PDB file of C-alpha atoms in Angstrom:
ATOM      1  CA  MET P   1      33.516  18.265  41.017  1.00 46.00           C
ATOM      2  CA  LYS P   2      31.038  16.596  43.333  1.00 46.00           C
ATOM      3  CA  ARG P   3      28.659  16.003  40.428  1.00 43.00           C
ATOM      4  CA  VAL P   4      31.435  14.298  38.478  1.00 38.00           C
ATOM      5  CA  MET P   5      32.236  12.057  41.449  1.00 43.00           C
ATOM      6  CA  HIS P   6      28.583  11.035  41.660  1.00 45.00           C
ATOM      7  CA  LEU P   7      28.700   9.948  38.003  1.00 36.00           C
ATOM      8  CA  VAL P   8      31.722   7.644  38.487  1.00 38.00           C
ATOM      9  CA  PRO P   9      29.774   4.679  39.932  1.00 40.00           C
ATOM     10  CA  LEU P  10      27.264   4.936  37.074  1.00 34.00           C
ATOM     11  CA  LEU P  11      30.046   4.933  34.486  1.00 33.00           C
ATOM     12  CA  VAL P  12      31.614   1.905  36.145  1.00 36.00           C
ATOM     13  CA  LEU P  13      28.287   0.001  35.981  1.00 34.00           C
ATOM     14  CA  ILE P  14      27.998   0.816  32.288  1.00 34.00           C
ATOM     15  CA  LEU P  15      31.592   0.055  31.307  1.00 36.00           C
ATOM     16  CA  VAL P  16      32.183  -3.127  33.297  1.00 38.00           C
ATOM     17  CA  PRO P  17      29.690  -5.289  31.320  1.00 42.00           C
ATOM     18  CA  SER P  18      31.099  -3.886  28.091  1.00 39.00           C
ATOM     19  CA  LEU P  19      34.606  -4.797  29.141  1.00 37.00           C
ATOM     20  CA  GLY P  20      33.434  -8.264  30.069  1.00 40.00           C
ATOM     21  CA  ILE P  21      31.905  -8.768  26.658  1.00 39.00           C
ATOM     22  CA  ALA P  22      35.063  -7.553  24.991  1.00 37.00           C
ATOM     23  CA  GLN P  23      37.131 -10.022  26.968  1.00 38.00           C
ATOM     24  CA  VAL P  24      34.852 -12.891  25.993  1.00 41.00           C
ATOM     25  CA  GLY P  25      35.346 -12.102  22.330  1.00 42.00           C
ATOM     26  CA  GLY P  26      33.253  -9.161  21.188  1.00 42.00           C
ATOM     27  CA  LEU P  27      29.760  -9.815  19.941  1.00 45.00           C
ATOM     28  CA  SER P  28      30.258 -13.558  19.650  1.00 50.00           C
ATOM     29  CA  ALA P  29      26.666 -14.093  20.770  1.00 49.00           C
ATOM     30  CA  LEU P  30      25.462 -12.491  17.521  1.00 48.00           C
ATOM     31  CA  SER P  31      26.739 -15.100  15.118  1.00 52.00           C
ATOM     32  CA  VAL P  32      25.531 -17.037  12.091  1.00 52.00           C
ATOM     33  CA  THR P  33      27.121 -20.370  11.258  1.00 54.00           C
ATOM     34  CA  THR P  34      26.786 -22.300   8.021  1.00 56.00           C
ATOM     35  CA  GLU P  35      26.066 -26.014   8.214  1.00 54.00           C
ATOM     36  CA  PRO P  36      27.581 -28.566   5.794  1.00 54.00           C
ATOM     37  CA  ASP P  37      24.266 -28.888   3.943  1.00 51.00           C
ATOM     38  CA  GLY P  38      24.195 -25.146   3.255  1.00 52.00           C
ATOM     39  CA  GLY P  39      21.718 -24.186   5.966  1.00 52.00           C
ATOM     40  CA  LYS P  40      22.354 -21.378   8.419  1.00 56.00           C
ATOM     41  CA  VAL P  41      22.130 -21.573  12.197  1.00 55.00           C
ATOM     42  CA  TYR P  42      21.532 -18.359  14.129  1.00 55.00           C
ATOM     43  CA  SER P  43      22.696 -17.924  17.702  1.00 57.00           C
ATOM     44  CA  VAL P  44      20.082 -17.729  20.447  1.00 59.00           C
ATOM     45  CA  THR P  45      20.785 -14.049  21.035  1.00 66.00           C
ATOM     46  CA  LEU P  46      20.304 -13.251  17.368  1.00 64.00           C
ATOM     47  CA  GLN P  47      17.094 -15.287  17.265  1.00 64.00           C
ATOM     48  CA  ILE P  48      15.734 -13.329  20.230  1.00 72.00           C
ATOM     49  CA  LEU P  49      16.731 -10.069  18.528  1.00 69.00           C
ATOM     50  CA  LEU P  50      14.944 -11.085  15.328  1.00 69.00           C
ATOM     51  CA  PHE P  51      11.889 -12.210  17.302  1.00 68.00           C
ATOM     52  CA  MET P  52      11.639  -8.899  19.154  1.00 73.00           C
ATOM     53  CA  THR P  53      11.990  -7.048  15.855  1.00 72.00           C
ATOM     54  CA  LEU P  54       9.161  -9.076  14.353  1.00 70.00           C
ATOM     55  CA  LEU P  55       6.991  -8.285  17.371  1.00 74.00           C
ATOM     56  CA  THR P  56       7.348  -4.564  16.674  1.00 76.00           C
ATOM     57  CA  LEU P  57       6.153  -5.180  13.111  1.00 74.00           C
ATOM     58  CA  LEU P  58       3.247  -7.369  14.224  1.00 74.00           C
ATOM     59  CA  PRO P  59       0.623  -4.550  14.431  1.00 77.00           C
ATOM     60  CA  SER P  60       1.460  -3.398  10.910  1.00 77.00           C
ATOM     61  CA  ALA P  61       1.331  -6.965   9.623  1.00 74.00           C
ATOM     62  CA  LEU P  62      -2.030  -7.532  11.329  1.00 77.00           C
ATOM     63  CA  ILE P  63      -3.472  -4.465   9.607  1.00 81.00           C
ATOM     64  CA  MET P  64      -1.879  -4.760   6.163  1.00 83.00           C
ATOM     65  CA  LEU P  65      -1.616  -8.519   5.553  1.00 84.00           C
ATOM     66  CA  THR P  66      -4.970  -9.704   6.901  1.00 87.00           C
ATOM     67  CA  SER P  67      -8.670  -8.972   6.553  1.00 88.00           C
ATOM     68  CA  PHE P  68      -8.509  -6.234   9.211  1.00 91.00           C
ATOM     69  CA  THR P  69      -8.353  -3.333   6.739  1.00 90.00           C
ATOM     70  CA  ARG P  70     -11.584  -4.200   4.943  1.00 91.00           C
ATOM     71  CA  ILE P  71     -13.479  -4.933   8.148  1.00 92.00           C
ATOM     72  CA  ILE P  72     -12.549  -1.782  10.065  1.00 92.00           C
ATOM     73  CA  ILE P  73     -13.294   0.493   7.083  1.00 92.00           C
ATOM     74  CA  VAL P  74     -16.730  -1.048   6.539  1.00 92.00           C
ATOM     75  CA  LEU P  75     -17.568  -0.732  10.236  1.00 92.00           C
ATOM     76  CA  ALA P  76     -16.473   2.917  10.242  1.00 91.00           C
ATOM     77  CA  ILE P  77     -18.631   3.646   7.179  1.00 91.00           C
ATOM     78  CA  LEU P  78     -21.554   1.877   8.848  1.00 90.00           C
ATOM     79  CA  ARG P  79     -21.259   4.086  11.913  1.00 89.00           C
ATOM     80  CA  GLN P  80     -21.077   7.149   9.688  1.00 86.00           C
ATOM     81  CA  GLY P  81     -24.188   6.041   7.815  1.00 85.00           C
ATOM     82  CA  LEU P  82     -26.132   5.522  11.016  1.00 85.00           C
ATOM     83  CA  GLY P  83     -25.159   9.019  12.121  1.00 83.00           C
ATOM     84  CA  THR P  84     -24.359   7.957  15.677  1.00 82.00           C
ATOM     85  CA  THR P  85     -20.965   9.758  15.646  1.00 77.00           C
ATOM     86  CA  GLN P  86     -19.122   7.963  18.489  1.00 80.00           C
ATOM     87  CA  THR P  87     -21.500   5.036  19.063  1.00 81.00           C
ATOM     88  CA  PRO P  88     -20.214   2.337  18.907  1.00 84.00           C
ATOM     89  CA  SER P  89     -16.943   3.755  20.184  1.00 87.00           C
ATOM     90  CA  ASN P  90     -13.613   3.291  18.433  1.00 88.00           C
ATOM     91  CA  GLN P  91     -12.595   0.669  20.986  1.00 90.00           C
ATOM     92  CA  ILE P  92     -15.674  -1.421  20.253  1.00 90.00           C
ATOM     93  CA  LEU P  93     -15.183  -1.170  16.490  1.00 90.00           C
ATOM     94  CA  LEU P  94     -11.524  -2.145  16.828  1.00 90.00           C
ATOM     95  CA  GLY P  95     -12.497  -5.080  19.040  1.00 90.00           C
ATOM     96  CA  LEU P  96     -15.124  -6.273  16.556  1.00 90.00           C
ATOM     97  CA  ALA P  97     -12.682  -5.924  13.665  1.00 90.00           C
ATOM     98  CA  PHE P  98      -9.938  -7.726  15.587  1.00 90.00           C
ATOM     99  CA  PHE P  99     -11.994 -10.763  16.589  1.00 92.00           C
ATOM    100  CA  LEU P 100     -13.656 -11.028  13.180  1.00 91.00           C
ATOM    101  CA  THR P 101     -10.168 -10.907  11.678  1.00 90.00           C
ATOM    102  CA  LEU P 102      -9.129 -13.796  13.929  1.00 90.00           C
ATOM    103  CA  PHE P 103     -12.199 -15.722  12.769  1.00 91.00           C
ATOM    104  CA  VAL P 104     -11.492 -15.100   9.089  1.00 90.00           C
ATOM    105  CA  MET P 105      -7.752 -15.720   9.354  1.00 88.00           C
ATOM    106  CA  ALA P 106      -8.026 -18.799  11.598  1.00 89.00           C
ATOM    107  CA  PRO P 107      -7.414 -21.313   8.744  1.00 89.00           C
ATOM    108  CA  VAL P 108      -4.404 -19.299   7.559  1.00 89.00           C
ATOM    109  CA  PHE P 109      -2.930 -19.023  11.056  1.00 87.00           C
ATOM    110  CA  GLN P 110      -3.528 -22.725  11.656  1.00 89.00           C
ATOM    111  CA  GLU P 111      -1.693 -23.630   8.463  1.00 87.00           C
ATOM    112  CA  ILE P 112       1.216 -21.369   9.436  1.00 85.00           C
ATOM    113  CA  TYR P 113       1.361 -23.048  12.832  1.00 85.00           C
ATOM    114  CA  ASP P 114       1.252 -26.581  11.398  1.00 85.00           C
ATOM    115  CA  THR P 115       3.662 -26.102   8.498  1.00 84.00           C
ATOM    116  CA  ALA P 116       6.134 -23.586   9.951  1.00 81.00           C
ATOM    117  CA  ALA P 117       5.926 -23.097  13.713  1.00 81.00           C
ATOM    118  CA  VAL P 118       5.679 -26.762  14.791  1.00 80.00           C
ATOM    119  CA  PRO P 119       8.571 -28.031  12.583  1.00 81.00           C
ATOM    120  CA  TYR P 120      10.698 -25.041  13.606  1.00 75.00           C
ATOM    121  CA  MET P 121      10.157 -25.655  17.321  1.00 79.00           C
ATOM    122  CA  ALA P 122      10.933 -29.339  16.731  1.00 78.00           C
ATOM    123  CA  GLU P 123      14.179 -28.225  15.013  1.00 72.00           C
ATOM    124  CA  LYS P 124      13.140 -29.883  11.766  1.00 78.00           C
ATOM    125  CA  LEU P 125      13.320 -26.613   9.855  1.00 73.00           C
ATOM    126  CA  GLY P 126      15.830 -23.806   9.871  1.00 71.00           C
ATOM    127  CA  THR P 127      14.914 -20.181  10.392  1.00 69.00           C
ATOM    128  CA  GLU P 128      14.893 -19.257   6.710  1.00 73.00           C
ATOM    129  CA  GLU P 129      12.908 -22.353   5.740  1.00 79.00           C
ATOM    130  CA  ALA P 130      10.375 -21.709   8.511  1.00 78.00           C
ATOM    131  CA  LEU P 131       9.895 -18.104   7.388  1.00 78.00           C
ATOM    132  CA  GLY P 132       9.406 -19.283   3.812  1.00 79.00           C
ATOM    133  CA  LYS P 133       6.788 -21.817   4.926  1.00 81.00           C
ATOM    134  CA  ALA P 134       5.025 -19.192   7.066  1.00 81.00           C
ATOM    135  CA  VAL P 135       4.741 -16.731   4.178  1.00 83.00           C
ATOM    136  CA  GLN P 136       3.074 -19.197   1.791  1.00 86.00           C
ATOM    137  CA  PRO P 137      -0.395 -19.296   3.460  1.00 86.00           C
ATOM    138  CA  LEU P 138      -0.455 -15.498   3.727  1.00 87.00           C
ATOM    139  CA  ARG P 139       0.592 -15.227   0.084  1.00 87.00           C
ATOM    140  CA  ALA P 140      -2.232 -17.566  -0.981  1.00 87.00           C
ATOM    141  CA  PHE P 141      -4.768 -15.584   1.063  1.00 89.00           C
ATOM    142  CA  MET P 142      -3.645 -12.239  -0.366  1.00 89.00           C
ATOM    143  CA  LEU P 143      -3.601 -13.538  -3.935  1.00 88.00           C
ATOM    144  CA  ALA P 144      -7.189 -14.769  -3.569  1.00 88.00           C
ATOM    145  CA  GLN P 145      -8.334 -11.258  -2.544  1.00 89.00           C
ATOM    146  CA  THR P 146      -6.173  -9.184  -4.915  1.00 89.00           C
ATOM    147  CA  ARG P 147      -7.409  -7.908  -8.255  1.00 89.00           C
ATOM    148  CA  GLU P 148      -5.330  -8.586 -11.330  1.00 86.00           C
ATOM    149  CA  THR P 149      -5.570  -4.920 -12.325  1.00 88.00           C
ATOM    150  CA  ASP P 150      -3.909  -3.867  -9.073  1.00 87.00           C
ATOM    151  CA  LEU P 151      -1.150  -6.425  -9.567  1.00 86.00           C
ATOM    152  CA  ALA P 152      -0.640  -5.169 -13.122  1.00 85.00           C
ATOM    153  CA  LEU P 153      -0.478  -1.576 -11.877  1.00 86.00           C
ATOM    154  CA  PHE P 154       2.401  -2.202  -9.476  1.00 85.00           C
ATOM    155  CA  ALA P 155       4.091  -4.557 -11.945  1.00 84.00           C
ATOM    156  CA  ASP P 156       4.105  -1.747 -14.521  1.00 85.00           C
ATOM    157  CA  ILE P 157       5.479   0.698 -11.948  1.00 85.00           C
ATOM    158  CA  LYS P 158       8.253  -1.755 -11.137  1.00 80.00           C
ATOM    159  CA  GLY P 159       8.933  -2.435 -14.819  1.00 79.00           C
ATOM    160  CA  LEU P 160       7.877  -6.089 -14.851  1.00 78.00           C
ATOM    161  CA  ASP P 161       6.093  -7.533 -17.885  1.00 75.00           C
ATOM    162  CA  GLY P 162       4.333 -10.504 -16.323  1.00 71.00           C
ATOM    163  CA  PHE P 163       4.597 -13.588 -14.179  1.00 74.00           C
ATOM    164  CA  GLU P 164       4.472 -17.202 -15.266  1.00 74.00           C
ATOM    165  CA  SER P 165       2.851 -18.328 -12.005  1.00 75.00           C
ATOM    166  CA  PRO P 166       1.535 -16.741  -8.788  1.00 74.00           C
ATOM    167  CA  ALA P 167       4.627 -18.009  -6.982  1.00 75.00           C
ATOM    168  CA  ASP P 168       6.758 -15.653  -9.075  1.00 77.00           C
ATOM    169  CA  ILE P 169       5.012 -12.538  -7.716  1.00 81.00           C
ATOM    170  CA  PRO P 170       7.370 -10.855  -5.207  1.00 83.00           C
ATOM    171  CA  LEU P 171       5.970 -10.094  -1.791  1.00 82.00           C
ATOM    172  CA  ASN P 172       6.889  -6.405  -1.958  1.00 83.00           C
ATOM    173  CA  LEU P 173       4.628  -6.128  -5.021  1.00 86.00           C
ATOM    174  CA  LEU P 174       1.813  -8.302  -3.697  1.00 87.00           C
ATOM    175  CA  VAL P 175       1.348  -6.430  -0.406  1.00 88.00           C
ATOM    176  CA  PRO P 176       0.544  -2.947  -1.843  1.00 89.00           C
ATOM    177  CA  ALA P 177      -1.674  -4.517  -4.523  1.00 90.00           C
ATOM    178  CA  PHE P 178      -3.537  -6.440  -1.815  1.00 91.00           C
ATOM    179  CA  VAL P 179      -4.027  -3.300   0.288  1.00 91.00           C
ATOM    180  CA  ILE P 180      -5.379  -1.331  -2.691  1.00 92.00           C
ATOM    181  CA  SER P 181      -7.782  -4.161  -3.521  1.00 92.00           C
ATOM    182  CA  GLU P 182      -8.981  -4.280   0.079  1.00 92.00           C
ATOM    183  CA  LEU P 183      -9.637  -0.545   0.065  1.00 92.00           C
ATOM    184  CA  LYS P 184     -11.660  -0.822  -3.139  1.00 92.00           C
ATOM    185  CA  THR P 185     -13.726  -3.732  -1.806  1.00 91.00           C
ATOM    186  CA  ALA P 186     -14.319  -1.980   1.505  1.00 92.00           C
ATOM    187  CA  PHE P 187     -15.635   1.150  -0.188  1.00 93.00           C
ATOM    188  CA  GLN P 188     -17.855  -0.906  -2.479  1.00 92.00           C
ATOM    189  CA  ILE P 189     -19.431  -2.643   0.508  1.00 91.00           C
ATOM    190  CA  GLY P 190     -19.665   0.682   2.331  1.00 90.00           C
ATOM    191  CA  PHE P 191     -21.539   2.225  -0.623  1.00 91.00           C
ATOM    192  CA  LEU P 192     -24.150  -0.527  -0.518  1.00 91.00           C
ATOM    193  CA  ILE P 193     -24.556   0.004   3.220  1.00 90.00           C
ATOM    194  CA  LEU P 194     -24.956   3.781   2.906  1.00 89.00           C
ATOM    195  CA  VAL P 195     -27.665   3.720   0.194  1.00 90.00           C
ATOM    196  CA  PRO P 196     -30.682   2.823   2.436  1.00 87.00           C
ATOM    197  CA  PHE P 197     -29.562   5.308   5.100  1.00 88.00           C
ATOM    198  CA  LEU P 198     -29.213   8.003   2.423  1.00 88.00           C
ATOM    199  CA  ILE P 199     -32.763   7.328   1.212  1.00 88.00           C
ATOM    200  CA  ILE P 200     -34.107   7.764   4.748  1.00 86.00           C
ATOM    201  CA  ASP P 201     -32.211  11.057   5.127  1.00 82.00           C
ATOM    202  CA  LEU P 202     -33.601  12.343   1.798  1.00 85.00           C
ATOM    203  CA  VAL P 203     -37.181  11.401   2.678  1.00 85.00           C
ATOM    204  CA  VAL P 204     -36.982  13.009   6.123  1.00 83.00           C
ATOM    205  CA  ALA P 205     -35.380  16.172   4.709  1.00 82.00           C
ATOM    206  CA  SER P 206     -38.072  16.444   2.012  1.00 83.00           C
ATOM    207  CA  VAL P 207     -40.884  16.011   4.551  1.00 82.00           C
ATOM    208  CA  LEU P 208     -39.407  18.640   6.861  1.00 78.00           C
ATOM    209  CA  MET P 209     -39.000  21.139   4.016  1.00 79.00           C
ATOM    210  CA  SER P 210     -42.555  20.554   2.821  1.00 79.00           C
ATOM    211  CA  MET P 211     -43.793  21.254   6.372  1.00 78.00           C
ATOM    212  CA  GLY P 212     -41.707  24.433   6.572  1.00 75.00           C
ATOM    213  CA  MET P 213     -39.566  23.086   9.430  1.00 72.00           C
ATOM    214  CA  MET P 214     -36.271  24.094   7.854  1.00 70.00           C
ATOM    215  CA  MET P 215     -34.701  25.060  11.187  1.00 71.00           C
ATOM    216  CA  LEU P 216     -34.990  21.489  12.489  1.00 69.00           C
ATOM    217  CA  SER P 217     -32.019  19.263  11.636  1.00 73.00           C
ATOM    218  CA  PRO P 218     -33.066  16.222   9.544  1.00 71.00           C
ATOM    219  CA  MET P 219     -30.425  14.122  11.358  1.00 77.00           C
ATOM    220  CA  ILE P 220     -32.360  14.370  14.624  1.00 78.00           C
ATOM    221  CA  ILE P 221     -35.511  12.983  13.001  1.00 79.00           C
ATOM    222  CA  SER P 222     -33.901  10.389  10.739  1.00 80.00           C
ATOM    223  CA  LEU P 223     -31.664   8.846  13.403  1.00 84.00           C
ATOM    224  CA  PRO P 224     -34.455   6.888  15.191  1.00 84.00           C
ATOM    225  CA  PHE P 225     -35.781   5.611  11.843  1.00 86.00           C
ATOM    226  CA  LYS P 226     -32.327   4.467  10.743  1.00 87.00           C
ATOM    227  CA  LEU P 227     -31.730   2.716  14.045  1.00 87.00           C
ATOM    228  CA  MET P 228     -35.153   1.048  13.866  1.00 87.00           C
ATOM    229  CA  LEU P 229     -34.513  -0.117  10.304  1.00 85.00           C
ATOM    230  CA  PHE P 230     -31.067  -1.428  11.209  1.00 86.00           C
ATOM    231  CA  VAL P 231     -32.410  -3.381  14.184  1.00 88.00           C
ATOM    232  CA  LEU P 232     -35.440  -4.770  12.334  1.00 89.00           C
ATOM    233  CA  VAL P 233     -33.331  -6.224   9.523  1.00 86.00           C
ATOM    234  CA  ASP P 234     -30.815  -7.609  12.051  1.00 86.00           C
ATOM    235  CA  GLY P 235     -28.150  -5.341  10.626  1.00 85.00           C
ATOM    236  CA  TRP P 236     -25.215  -6.430  12.755  1.00 88.00           C
ATOM    237  CA  SER P 237     -25.623 -10.064  11.751  1.00 88.00           C
ATOM    238  CA  LEU P 238     -25.984  -9.110   8.087  1.00 89.00           C
ATOM    239  CA  VAL P 239     -22.933  -6.847   8.074  1.00 89.00           C
ATOM    240  CA  MET P 240     -20.650  -9.155  10.037  1.00 90.00           C
ATOM    241  CA  GLY P 241     -21.836 -12.221   8.139  1.00 88.00           C
ATOM    242  CA  THR P 242     -21.372 -10.533   4.772  1.00 87.00           C
ATOM    243  CA  LEU P 243     -17.894  -9.372   5.713  1.00 89.00           C
ATOM    244  CA  ALA P 244     -16.867 -12.856   6.816  1.00 89.00           C
ATOM    245  CA  GLN P 245     -18.337 -14.532   3.730  1.00 88.00           C
ATOM    246  CA  SER P 246     -16.673 -12.021   1.402  1.00 86.00           C
ATOM    247  CA  PHE P 247     -13.300 -13.618   2.199  1.00 85.00           C
ATOM    248  CA  PHE P 248     -14.421 -17.195   1.598  1.00 74.00           C
ATOM    249  CA  THR P 249     -16.065 -16.764  -1.801  1.00 54.00           C
TER     250      THR P 249
END
């Protein structure tokens, strides 16, 4: 009985705001009104709810709709090729990929800000129009990096014959095609990065076997040579520069 009495104040605190909302008129704060010109106006509460929902999807959008996927995969393959296991650490690779993504996507983000965010904050565009304007730069970026074969693959799966113009490609078809294309490009770049490291490993392994030192791991001997080669050719500048230029060609 005493435990129930202790719960009464808590129940009162929970129910009183609910009763107050009911007296005001239910969920009137979550409303959508239609203007005479056909546009829709969302209440402030609903706008905040939509904004918070978009924030939860922001990490997925950053990974799937930008250059982040290609960059982080290439950097992970590079670390594997060097044979340094956890050096650079995952945090450093993620930081490099994140800031290089910001560099690559800066023109796209600037266009989104100029064409969608600024007019929306100035109340010159509605919510739906602003979202439509914001998607266009991302759509153009993804189309420039997506292979036609990948688009055709998902179009066939969806049962679509073809598109008269790029604007007719639905976003739910473009996104998976873009991700598949990014994975293919990342592995192609990773293959080219791994080839010189593989040659060094083969040479070191052959020399050790010819000397009868089969108990000694070739990775221990080849690691300094791979690091020296990577530093001498200014590998970080080459890799990061190539990754950045691959999105602008």
